[in-house]
mmCIF file of C-alpha atoms and ligand atoms in Angstrom:
data_model
loop_
_atom_site.group_PDB
_atom_site.id
_atom_site.type_symbol
_atom_site.label_atom_id
_atom_site.label_comp_id
_atom_site.label_asym_id
_atom_site.label_seq_id
_atom_site.Cartn_x
_atom_site.Cartn_y
_atom_site.Cartn_z
ATOM 1 C CA UNK L 1 77.403 -119.036 74.424
ATOM 2 C CA UNK L 2 77.007 -115.783 76.397
ATOM 3 C CA UNK L 3 73.540 -114.413 77.123
ATOM 4 C CA UNK L 4 72.289 -111.341 75.246
ATOM 5 C CA UNK L 5 70.599 -110.142 78.422
ATOM 6 C CA UNK L 6 71.976 -106.887 79.785
ATOM 7 C CA UNK L 7 72.416 -106.555 83.555
ATOM 8 C CA UNK L 8 69.293 -104.969 85.044
ATOM 9 C CA UNK L 9 71.055 -101.820 86.187
ATOM 10 C CA UNK L 10 74.019 -101.278 83.921
ATOM 11 C CA UNK L 11 75.725 -97.901 84.158
ATOM 12 C CA UNK L 12 79.108 -96.841 82.772
ATOM 13 C CA UNK L 13 80.578 -97.405 86.267
ATOM 14 C CA UNK L 14 80.578 -101.070 85.314
ATOM 15 C CA UNK L 15 83.080 -100.486 82.513
ATOM 16 C CA UNK L 16 86.416 -101.959 83.448
ATOM 17 C CA UNK L 17 89.957 -100.843 82.744
ATOM 18 C CA UNK L 18 90.296 -99.784 79.094
ATOM 19 C CA UNK L 19 93.940 -98.721 79.215
ATOM 20 C CA UNK L 20 94.867 -101.301 76.596
ATOM 21 C CA UNK L 21 92.084 -100.244 74.185
ATOM 22 C CA UNK L 22 92.023 -97.790 71.318
ATOM 23 C CA UNK L 23 88.655 -96.384 70.267
ATOM 24 C CA UNK L 24 87.831 -94.330 67.198
ATOM 25 C CA UNK L 25 84.668 -92.221 67.576
ATOM 26 C CA UNK L 26 83.182 -90.513 64.525
ATOM 27 C CA UNK L 27 81.260 -87.353 65.391
ATOM 28 C CA UNK L 28 83.441 -87.264 68.499
ATOM 29 C CA UNK L 29 83.336 -83.480 68.805
ATOM 30 C CA UNK L 30 79.650 -83.210 69.712
ATOM 31 C CA UNK L 31 76.637 -84.701 71.492
ATOM 32 C CA UNK L 32 76.607 -88.448 72.034
ATOM 33 C CA UNK L 33 80.051 -89.035 70.501
ATOM 34 C CA UNK L 34 81.652 -86.477 72.803
ATOM 35 C CA UNK L 35 79.992 -88.063 75.839
ATOM 36 C CA UNK L 36 81.088 -91.556 74.753
ATOM 37 C CA UNK L 37 84.631 -90.252 74.374
ATOM 38 C CA UNK L 38 84.473 -88.720 77.843
ATOM 39 C CA UNK L 39 83.580 -92.050 79.447
ATOM 40 C CA UNK L 40 86.109 -93.988 77.365
ATOM 41 C CA UNK L 41 88.954 -91.665 78.373
ATOM 42 C CA UNK L 42 87.861 -91.776 82.032
ATOM 43 C CA UNK L 43 88.318 -95.535 81.873
ATOM 44 C CA UNK L 44 91.760 -95.150 80.343
ATOM 45 C CA UNK L 45 91.124 -95.843 76.643
ATOM 46 C CA UNK L 46 93.080 -93.928 74.034
ATOM 47 C CA UNK L 47 90.494 -92.169 71.890
ATOM 48 C CA UNK L 48 90.863 -91.097 68.289
ATOM 49 C CA UNK L 49 88.362 -88.289 68.032
ATOM 50 C CA UNK L 50 87.145 -87.937 64.450
ATOM 51 C CA UNK L 51 85.285 -84.903 63.138
ATOM 52 C CA UNK L 52 85.190 -82.706 60.083
ATOM 53 C CA UNK L 53 86.642 -79.567 61.647
ATOM 54 C CA UNK L 54 90.000 -79.298 63.424
ATOM 55 C CA UNK L 55 88.710 -76.271 65.325
ATOM 56 C CA UNK L 56 85.724 -78.177 66.728
ATOM 57 C CA UNK L 57 87.956 -81.150 67.525
ATOM 58 C CA UNK L 58 90.352 -78.889 69.432
ATOM 59 C CA UNK L 59 87.438 -77.484 71.447
ATOM 60 C CA UNK L 60 86.270 -81.025 72.226
ATOM 61 C CA UNK L 61 89.759 -82.030 73.342
ATOM 62 C CA UNK L 62 89.893 -78.980 75.651
ATOM 63 C CA UNK L 63 86.494 -79.962 77.127
ATOM 64 C CA UNK L 64 87.590 -83.551 77.670
ATOM 65 C CA UNK L 65 90.967 -82.549 79.135
ATOM 66 C CA UNK L 66 89.230 -80.157 81.566
ATOM 67 C CA UNK L 67 87.403 -83.229 82.850
ATOM 68 C CA UNK L 68 90.319 -85.646 82.577
ATOM 69 C CA UNK L 69 93.726 -83.922 82.329
ATOM 70 C CA UNK L 70 95.536 -87.171 81.507
ATOM 71 C CA UNK L 71 93.049 -88.192 78.789
ATOM 72 C CA UNK L 72 94.790 -89.908 75.883
ATOM 73 C CA UNK L 73 93.331 -88.225 72.811
ATOM 74 C CA UNK L 74 94.252 -87.757 69.176
ATOM 75 C CA UNK L 75 92.210 -85.903 66.594
ATOM 76 C CA UNK L 76 91.415 -86.977 63.054
ATOM 77 C CA UNK L 77 89.893 -84.639 60.504
ATOM 78 C CA UNK L 78 87.491 -86.834 58.566
ATOM 79 C CA UNK L 79 84.584 -85.886 56.327
ATOM 80 C CA UNK L 80 82.197 -88.823 56.029
ATOM 81 C CA UNK L 81 80.582 -87.109 53.069
ATOM 82 C CA UNK L 82 83.786 -87.399 51.045
ATOM 83 C CA UNK L 83 85.163 -90.759 49.885
ATOM 84 C CA UNK L 84 88.625 -89.262 49.310
ATOM 85 C CA UNK L 85 88.777 -88.082 52.935
ATOM 86 C CA UNK L 86 87.671 -91.519 54.147
ATOM 87 C CA UNK L 87 90.217 -93.278 51.912
ATOM 88 C CA UNK L 88 93.032 -90.983 53.090
ATOM 89 C CA UNK L 89 92.171 -91.514 56.792
ATOM 90 C CA UNK L 90 91.705 -95.254 56.390
ATOM 91 C CA UNK L 91 94.977 -95.706 54.511
ATOM 92 C CA UNK L 92 96.884 -93.789 57.199
ATOM 93 C CA UNK L 93 95.317 -95.629 60.148
ATOM 94 C CA UNK L 94 95.162 -99.066 58.553
ATOM 95 C CA UNK L 95 98.964 -99.240 58.491
ATOM 96 C CA UNK L 96 99.709 -97.627 61.836
ATOM 97 C CA UNK L 97 96.927 -98.304 64.323
ATOM 98 C CA UNK L 98 95.250 -101.146 66.118
ATOM 99 C CA UNK L 99 91.623 -100.183 66.653
ATOM 100 C CA UNK L 100 89.671 -102.137 69.272
ATOM 101 C CA UNK L 101 86.452 -100.138 69.205
ATOM 102 C CA UNK L 102 85.043 -98.350 66.194
ATOM 103 C CA UNK L 103 82.075 -96.101 66.972
ATOM 104 C CA UNK L 104 80.248 -95.308 63.721
ATOM 105 C CA UNK L 105 78.411 -92.492 65.469
ATOM 106 C CA UNK L 106 78.400 -89.323 63.332
ATOM 107 C CA UNK L 107 75.159 -88.321 61.717
ATOM 108 C CA UNK L 108 72.916 -85.672 60.224
ATOM 109 C CA UNK L 109 69.130 -85.532 60.458
ATOM 110 C CA UNK L 110 66.195 -83.861 58.762
ATOM 111 C CA UNK L 111 68.123 -81.878 56.153
ATOM 112 C CA UNK L 112 65.262 -79.750 54.747
ATOM 113 C CA UNK L 113 66.072 -79.993 51.040
ATOM 114 C CA UNK L 114 67.723 -82.783 49.080
ATOM 115 C CA UNK L 115 71.441 -82.095 49.139
ATOM 116 C CA UNK L 116 74.358 -84.228 48.050
ATOM 117 C CA UNK L 117 77.797 -85.143 49.360
ATOM 118 C CA UNK L 118 80.875 -84.243 47.337
ATOM 119 C CA UNK L 119 80.538 -87.674 45.684
ATOM 120 C CA UNK L 120 76.938 -86.973 44.649
ATOM 121 C CA UNK L 121 75.175 -89.162 47.232
ATOM 122 C CA UNK L 122 72.035 -87.928 48.999
ATOM 123 C CA UNK L 123 73.581 -86.201 52.036
ATOM 124 C CA UNK L 124 71.901 -88.085 54.909
ATOM 125 C CA UNK L 125 72.326 -91.628 53.581
ATOM 126 C CA UNK L 126 75.698 -90.632 52.099
ATOM 127 C CA UNK L 127 77.001 -89.470 55.486
ATOM 128 C CA UNK L 128 75.235 -91.743 57.958
ATOM 129 C CA UNK L 129 75.442 -95.012 56.020
ATOM 130 C CA UNK L 130 77.760 -94.890 52.987
ATOM 131 C CA UNK L 131 80.434 -92.910 54.830
ATOM 132 C CA UNK L 132 80.515 -95.430 57.669
ATOM 133 C CA UNK L 133 80.328 -98.356 55.231
ATOM 134 C CA UNK L 134 83.461 -97.101 53.457
ATOM 135 C CA UNK L 135 85.215 -96.220 56.720
ATOM 136 C CA UNK L 136 84.592 -99.650 58.260
ATOM 137 C CA UNK L 137 85.929 -101.344 55.119
ATOM 138 C CA UNK L 138 89.005 -99.124 55.135
ATOM 139 C CA UNK L 139 89.711 -99.687 58.823
ATOM 140 C CA UNK L 140 89.339 -103.462 58.645
ATOM 141 C CA UNK L 141 93.132 -104.085 58.787
ATOM 142 C CA UNK L 142 93.372 -101.924 61.947
ATOM 143 C CA UNK L 143 90.352 -103.692 63.482
ATOM 144 C CA UNK L 144 91.762 -107.109 62.587
ATOM 145 C CA UNK L 145 94.993 -106.247 64.385
ATOM 146 C CA UNK L 146 93.029 -106.041 67.661
ATOM 147 C CA UNK L 147 92.339 -109.195 69.618
ATOM 148 C CA UNK L 148 88.535 -108.898 69.540
ATOM 149 C CA UNK L 149 87.452 -105.635 67.973
ATOM 150 C CA UNK L 150 83.889 -104.311 67.921
ATOM 151 C CA UNK L 151 82.158 -102.168 65.333
ATOM 152 C CA UNK L 152 79.364 -100.186 67.007
ATOM 153 C CA UNK L 153 77.025 -98.442 64.586
ATOM 154 C CA UNK L 154 74.664 -95.849 66.007
ATOM 155 C CA UNK L 155 71.217 -96.111 64.474
ATOM 156 C CA UNK L 156 67.943 -94.663 65.817
ATOM 157 C CA UNK L 157 64.386 -95.700 66.551
ATOM 158 C CA UNK L 158 63.680 -94.085 63.156
ATOM 159 C CA UNK L 159 65.090 -97.317 61.684
ATOM 160 C CA UNK L 160 61.709 -98.899 62.467
ATOM 161 C CA UNK L 161 59.666 -96.358 60.485
ATOM 162 C CA UNK L 162 57.906 -97.454 57.291
ATOM 163 C CA UNK L 163 59.417 -94.489 55.448
ATOM 164 C CA UNK L 164 62.836 -96.069 56.019
ATOM 165 C CA UNK L 165 62.415 -98.659 53.235
ATOM 166 C CA UNK L 166 65.683 -99.030 51.377
ATOM 167 C CA UNK L 167 64.346 -98.855 47.850
ATOM 168 C CA UNK L 168 65.161 -95.455 46.345
ATOM 169 C CA UNK L 169 68.181 -95.256 48.662
ATOM 170 C CA UNK L 170 69.295 -91.930 47.164
ATOM 171 C CA UNK L 171 65.776 -90.394 47.416
ATOM 172 C CA UNK L 172 65.759 -89.733 43.674
ATOM 173 C CA UNK L 173 62.016 -90.337 43.281
ATOM 174 C CA UNK L 174 60.911 -88.487 46.385
ATOM 175 C CA UNK L 175 62.791 -86.632 49.133
ATOM 176 C CA UNK L 176 61.799 -85.973 52.734
ATOM 177 C CA UNK L 177 64.281 -84.955 55.426
ATOM 178 C CA UNK L 178 63.003 -87.454 57.980
ATOM 179 C CA UNK L 179 62.481 -90.271 55.478
ATOM 180 C CA UNK L 180 66.081 -89.889 54.278
ATOM 181 C CA UNK L 181 67.100 -90.081 57.951
ATOM 182 C CA UNK L 182 64.933 -93.186 58.499
ATOM 183 C CA UNK L 183 66.521 -94.830 55.429
ATOM 184 C CA UNK L 184 70.017 -94.044 56.709
ATOM 185 C CA UNK L 185 69.206 -95.451 60.165
ATOM 186 C CA UNK L 186 67.611 -98.622 58.773
ATOM 187 C CA UNK L 187 70.702 -98.986 56.566
ATOM 188 C CA UNK L 188 72.872 -98.757 59.725
ATOM 189 C CA UNK L 189 71.053 -101.785 61.190
ATOM 190 C CA UNK L 190 70.861 -103.806 57.960
ATOM 191 C CA UNK L 191 74.569 -103.109 57.327
ATOM 192 C CA UNK L 192 75.414 -104.301 60.860
ATOM 193 C CA UNK L 193 73.361 -107.462 60.379
ATOM 194 C CA UNK L 194 75.100 -108.251 57.099
ATOM 195 C CA UNK L 195 78.551 -107.380 58.475
ATOM 196 C CA UNK L 196 77.913 -109.628 61.449
ATOM 197 C CA UNK L 197 76.933 -112.515 59.134
ATOM 198 C CA UNK L 198 80.062 -111.953 57.053
ATOM 199 C CA UNK L 199 82.238 -111.836 60.196
ATOM 200 C CA UNK L 200 80.850 -115.113 61.567
ATOM 201 C CA UNK L 201 83.656 -117.312 62.836
ATOM 202 C CA UNK L 202 85.987 -114.361 63.494
ATOM 203 C CA UNK L 203 86.661 -112.523 66.764
ATOM 204 C CA UNK L 204 85.227 -109.276 65.388
ATOM 205 C CA UNK L 205 81.712 -108.307 66.509
ATOM 206 C CA UNK L 206 79.348 -105.850 64.826
ATOM 207 C CA UNK L 207 76.491 -104.413 66.871
ATOM 208 C CA UNK L 208 73.981 -101.629 66.257
ATOM 209 C CA UNK L 209 72.341 -99.455 68.861
ATOM 210 C CA UNK L 210 69.757 -96.760 69.147
ATOM 211 C CA UNK L 211 70.530 -94.159 71.791
ATOM 212 C CA UNK L 212 67.002 -93.188 72.776
ATOM 213 C CA UNK L 213 66.649 -89.458 72.470
ATOM 214 C CA UNK L 214 68.638 -86.478 73.622
ATOM 215 C CA UNK L 215 68.798 -82.840 72.656
ATOM 216 C CA UNK L 216 72.062 -82.366 70.775
ATOM 217 C CA UNK L 217 73.129 -80.509 67.646
ATOM 218 C CA UNK L 218 71.318 -83.216 65.653
ATOM 219 C CA UNK L 219 68.092 -81.213 65.877
ATOM 220 C CA UNK L 220 69.667 -78.147 64.252
ATOM 221 C CA UNK L 221 67.762 -78.650 60.983
ATOM 222 C CA UNK L 222 64.522 -79.161 62.887
ATOM 223 C CA UNK L 223 64.388 -75.610 64.192
ATOM 224 C CA UNK L 224 61.380 -73.992 62.601
ATOM 225 C CA UNK L 225 59.640 -77.363 62.669
ATOM 226 C CA UNK L 226 60.456 -77.599 66.366
ATOM 227 C CA UNK L 227 60.982 -74.166 67.861
ATOM 228 C CA UNK L 228 63.757 -73.575 70.364
ATOM 229 C CA UNK L 229 61.088 -73.290 73.083
ATOM 230 C CA UNK L 230 59.590 -76.635 72.067
ATOM 231 C CA UNK L 231 63.034 -78.242 72.097
ATOM 232 C CA UNK L 232 63.550 -76.871 75.624
ATOM 233 C CA UNK L 233 60.218 -78.391 76.704
ATOM 234 C CA UNK L 234 61.108 -81.716 75.088
ATOM 235 C CA UNK L 235 64.443 -81.648 76.863
ATOM 236 C CA UNK L 236 62.642 -81.508 80.190
ATOM 237 C CA UNK L 237 59.769 -83.890 79.653
ATOM 238 C CA UNK L 238 60.652 -86.409 76.987
ATOM 239 C CA UNK L 239 64.293 -86.437 76.020
ATOM 240 C CA UNK L 240 67.261 -87.823 77.890
ATOM 241 C CA UNK L 241 70.724 -86.341 78.197
ATOM 242 C CA UNK L 242 73.565 -86.892 75.699
ATOM 243 C CA UNK L 243 75.407 -88.609 78.569
ATOM 244 C CA UNK L 244 72.614 -91.174 78.953
ATOM 245 C CA UNK L 245 72.214 -91.478 75.185
ATOM 246 C CA UNK L 246 75.850 -92.657 74.990
ATOM 247 C CA UNK L 247 75.138 -95.614 77.294
ATOM 248 C CA UNK L 248 73.951 -98.095 74.638
ATOM 249 C CA UNK L 249 77.095 -97.498 72.537
ATOM 250 C CA UNK L 250 79.327 -97.763 75.592
ATOM 251 C CA UNK L 251 77.566 -100.873 76.804
ATOM 252 C CA UNK L 252 77.859 -102.791 73.535
ATOM 253 C CA UNK L 253 81.470 -101.679 73.089
ATOM 254 C CA UNK L 254 82.623 -102.912 76.483
ATOM 255 C CA UNK L 255 80.368 -105.621 77.909
ATOM 256 C CA UNK L 256 81.341 -109.278 77.498
ATOM 257 C CA UNK L 257 77.802 -110.615 77.007
ATOM 258 C CA UNK L 258 77.058 -108.581 73.886
ATOM 259 C CA UNK L 259 76.168 -110.658 70.838
ATOM 260 C CA UNK L 260 77.245 -109.738 67.327
ATOM 261 C CA UNK L 261 74.332 -108.663 65.148
ATOM 262 C CA UNK L 262 72.003 -107.739 68.005
ATOM 263 C CA UNK L 263 70.321 -104.322 68.294
ATOM 264 C CA UNK L 264 70.424 -102.545 71.662
ATOM 265 C CA UNK L 265 68.608 -99.547 73.054
ATOM 266 C CA UNK L 266 67.575 -98.006 76.367
ATOM 267 C CA UNK L 267 65.177 -100.054 78.487
ATOM 268 C CA UNK L 268 63.298 -97.080 79.959
ATOM 269 C CA UNK L 269 59.796 -95.880 79.116
ATOM 270 C CA UNK L 270 59.289 -95.713 75.318
ATOM 271 C CA UNK L 271 62.965 -96.637 74.936
ATOM 272 C CA UNK L 272 63.977 -92.985 75.253
ATOM 273 C CA UNK L 273 66.505 -93.489 78.054
ATOM 274 C CA UNK L 274 67.653 -95.956 80.689
ATOM 275 C CA UNK L 275 69.736 -99.091 81.051
ATOM 276 C CA UNK L 276 70.751 -100.584 77.678
ATOM 277 C CA UNK L 277 69.130 -103.862 76.674
ATOM 278 C CA UNK L 278 68.634 -105.881 73.502
ATOM 279 C CA UNK L 279 65.628 -104.483 71.604
ATOM 280 C CA UNK L 280 63.553 -105.772 68.716
ATOM 281 C CA UNK L 281 65.153 -105.383 65.318
ATOM 282 C CA UNK L 282 63.311 -103.218 62.806
ATOM 283 C CA UNK L 283 60.967 -105.521 60.874
ATOM 284 C CA UNK L 284 62.841 -107.469 58.189
ATOM 285 C CA UNK L 285 66.233 -105.940 59.038
ATOM 286 C CA UNK L 286 67.649 -109.434 59.586
ATOM 287 C CA UNK L 287 66.548 -110.637 56.140
ATOM 288 C CA UNK L 288 69.776 -111.832 54.457
ATOM 289 C CA UNK L 289 68.353 -110.889 51.036
ATOM 290 C CA UNK L 290 67.920 -107.252 52.142
ATOM 291 C CA UNK L 291 71.409 -107.302 53.681
ATOM 292 C CA UNK L 292 72.967 -108.644 50.486
ATOM 293 C CA UNK L 293 71.124 -106.045 48.360
ATOM 294 C CA UNK L 294 72.233 -103.134 50.553
ATOM 295 C CA UNK L 295 75.798 -104.446 50.635
ATOM 296 C CA UNK L 296 75.982 -104.766 46.840
ATOM 297 C CA UNK L 297 74.447 -101.313 46.330
ATOM 298 C CA UNK L 298 76.817 -99.744 48.881
ATOM 299 C CA UNK L 299 79.796 -101.348 47.148
ATOM 300 C CA UNK L 300 78.548 -100.192 43.756
ATOM 301 C CA UNK L 301 77.994 -96.606 44.895
ATOM 302 C CA UNK L 302 81.223 -96.194 46.876
ATOM 303 C CA UNK L 303 83.485 -98.462 44.829
ATOM 304 C CA UNK L 304 84.701 -99.810 48.180
ATOM 305 C CA UNK L 305 84.890 -103.534 48.944
ATOM 306 C CA UNK L 306 85.538 -105.352 52.213
ATOM 307 C CA UNK L 307 88.527 -107.687 52.318
ATOM 308 C CA UNK L 308 86.683 -110.244 54.467
HETATM 309 N N1 NAP B 1 70.239 -87.110 69.712
HETATM 310 C C1 NAP B 1 69.306 -88.027 69.555
HETATM 311 O O1 NAP B 1 68.181 -87.907 70.115
HETATM 312 C C2 NAP B 1 69.545 -89.216 68.692
HETATM 313 C C3 NAP B 1 68.499 -90.154 68.570
HETATM 314 C C4 NAP B 1 68.696 -91.257 67.768
HETATM 315 C C5 NAP B 1 69.904 -91.438 67.119
HETATM 316 N N2 NAP B 1 70.905 -90.520 67.251
HETATM 317 C C6 NAP B 1 72.150 -90.758 66.524
HETATM 318 O O2 NAP B 1 73.249 -90.486 67.354
HETATM 319 C C7 NAP B 1 74.378 -90.118 66.549
HETATM 320 C C8 NAP B 1 75.053 -88.896 67.151
HETATM 321 O O3 NAP B 1 74.158 -87.806 67.060
HETATM 322 P P1 NAP B 1 74.093 -86.626 68.135
HETATM 323 O O4 NAP B 1 72.714 -86.614 68.666
HETATM 324 O O5 NAP B 1 75.238 -86.694 69.048
HETATM 325 O O6 NAP B 1 74.209 -85.354 67.150
HETATM 326 P P2 NAP B 1 75.300 -84.185 67.012
HETATM 327 O O7 NAP B 1 75.549 -83.559 68.336
HETATM 328 O O8 NAP B 1 74.801 -83.331 65.899
HETATM 329 O O9 NAP B 1 76.588 -84.967 66.557
HETATM 330 C C9 NAP B 1 76.711 -85.442 65.234
HETATM 331 C C10 NAP B 1 78.168 -85.519 64.887
HETATM 332 O O10 NAP B 1 78.285 -85.997 63.530
HETATM 333 C C11 NAP B 1 79.211 -85.151 62.862
HETATM 334 N N3 NAP B 1 79.049 -85.141 61.413
HETATM 335 C C12 NAP B 1 77.992 -84.746 60.697
HETATM 336 N N4 NAP B 1 78.270 -84.817 59.383
HETATM 337 C C13 NAP B 1 79.542 -85.265 59.273
HETATM 338 C C14 NAP B 1 80.415 -85.522 58.197
HETATM 339 N N5 NAP B 1 80.061 -85.322 56.920
HETATM 340 N N6 NAP B 1 81.654 -85.984 58.459
HETATM 341 C C15 NAP B 1 82.055 -86.181 59.728
HETATM 342 N N7 NAP B 1 81.298 -85.936 60.797
HETATM 343 C C16 NAP B 1 80.045 -85.475 60.573
HETATM 344 C C17 NAP B 1 78.947 -83.775 63.455
HETATM 345 O O11 NAP B 1 80.003 -82.894 63.128
HETATM 346 P P3 NAP B 1 79.793 -81.289 63.172
HETATM 347 O O12 NAP B 1 79.838 -80.914 64.628
HETATM 348 O O13 NAP B 1 80.931 -80.778 62.370
HETATM 349 O O14 NAP B 1 78.452 -81.019 62.554
HETATM 350 C C18 NAP B 1 78.866 -84.140 64.921
HETATM 351 O O15 NAP B 1 80.143 -84.308 65.458
HETATM 352 C C19 NAP B 1 73.836 -89.905 65.138
HETATM 353 O O16 NAP B 1 74.163 -91.033 64.348
HETATM 354 C C20 NAP B 1 72.338 -89.828 65.334
HETATM 355 O O17 NAP B 1 71.606 -90.270 64.207
HETATM 356 C C21 NAP B 1 70.742 -89.408 68.023
#
């Protein structure tokens, strides 16, 4: 059995030749997803860049091609807050693609007032968790076609917060922007744990990561709470770069020693940046009873089931 220990000084330079791999990156037009896509294309992977706006995707492709003129890129317009969009994308790709690496990366954070997706789900959990739950289920045939696919779900240190308890998943009793985010990020880890248990005995691996912290568009709703000046200060003293924040995802997607179900994050001070390593799971996130409850609730809400 391989070790879960990461090499002491892993950097993306260690990634080998990915010319035979296809990766789908949600939220690929911005921040951490864009940086992950940049590294994947540099190593030869074909990247399906998924985002909700064709215009933003085109800009991202231009940025990536400026860096890597031969980058193999396709764009996919996908709204994770819309089950019909997810079903349409999944149906199209499930029949035509082999997907080796699925990066469930897109996300929203700290939406100030309770808002809902087009299907009526609380926006943050609806996008960050339910959208990726439905997408992963829909892409299972494409993932199964690969020799040893990996599902990488991007969580956050917020998954460890007490406010992230998964009762009141839709924040119907009480809403807070950051508690909805914490719920969605705990759900990312609990989902990965349960998926990994359900995939046991297959070649598919499911891993969750937290990227540390980086100033990206994720903080857009936090302006006012965090002023632009404060964000600039944080950028310098406390937060890493989006490039570095992509390392945990890239590491778990490409390194042979990665174990299904584990949770990885940066090894640096306060886990904000640095070499990826296995980190402690949020308390209770490996409880099979919690995994089964979240799975059943996610199936009930989305009407989507996994053909496992
Ligand atoms: N940055 C950090 O410090 C940090 C820390 C912990 C965890 N994370 C996690 O890292 C992941 C990436 O975040 P980031 O920091 O790179 O933020 P970002 O720059 O805001 O990127 C988020 C991406 O998600 C996309 N997205 C949002 N709602 C969507 C929807 N309904 N359908 C499809 N795509 C949607 C955004 O699209 P648009 O461009 O159209 O909005 C954007 O491409 C998130 O899961 C986040 O929770 C980030």
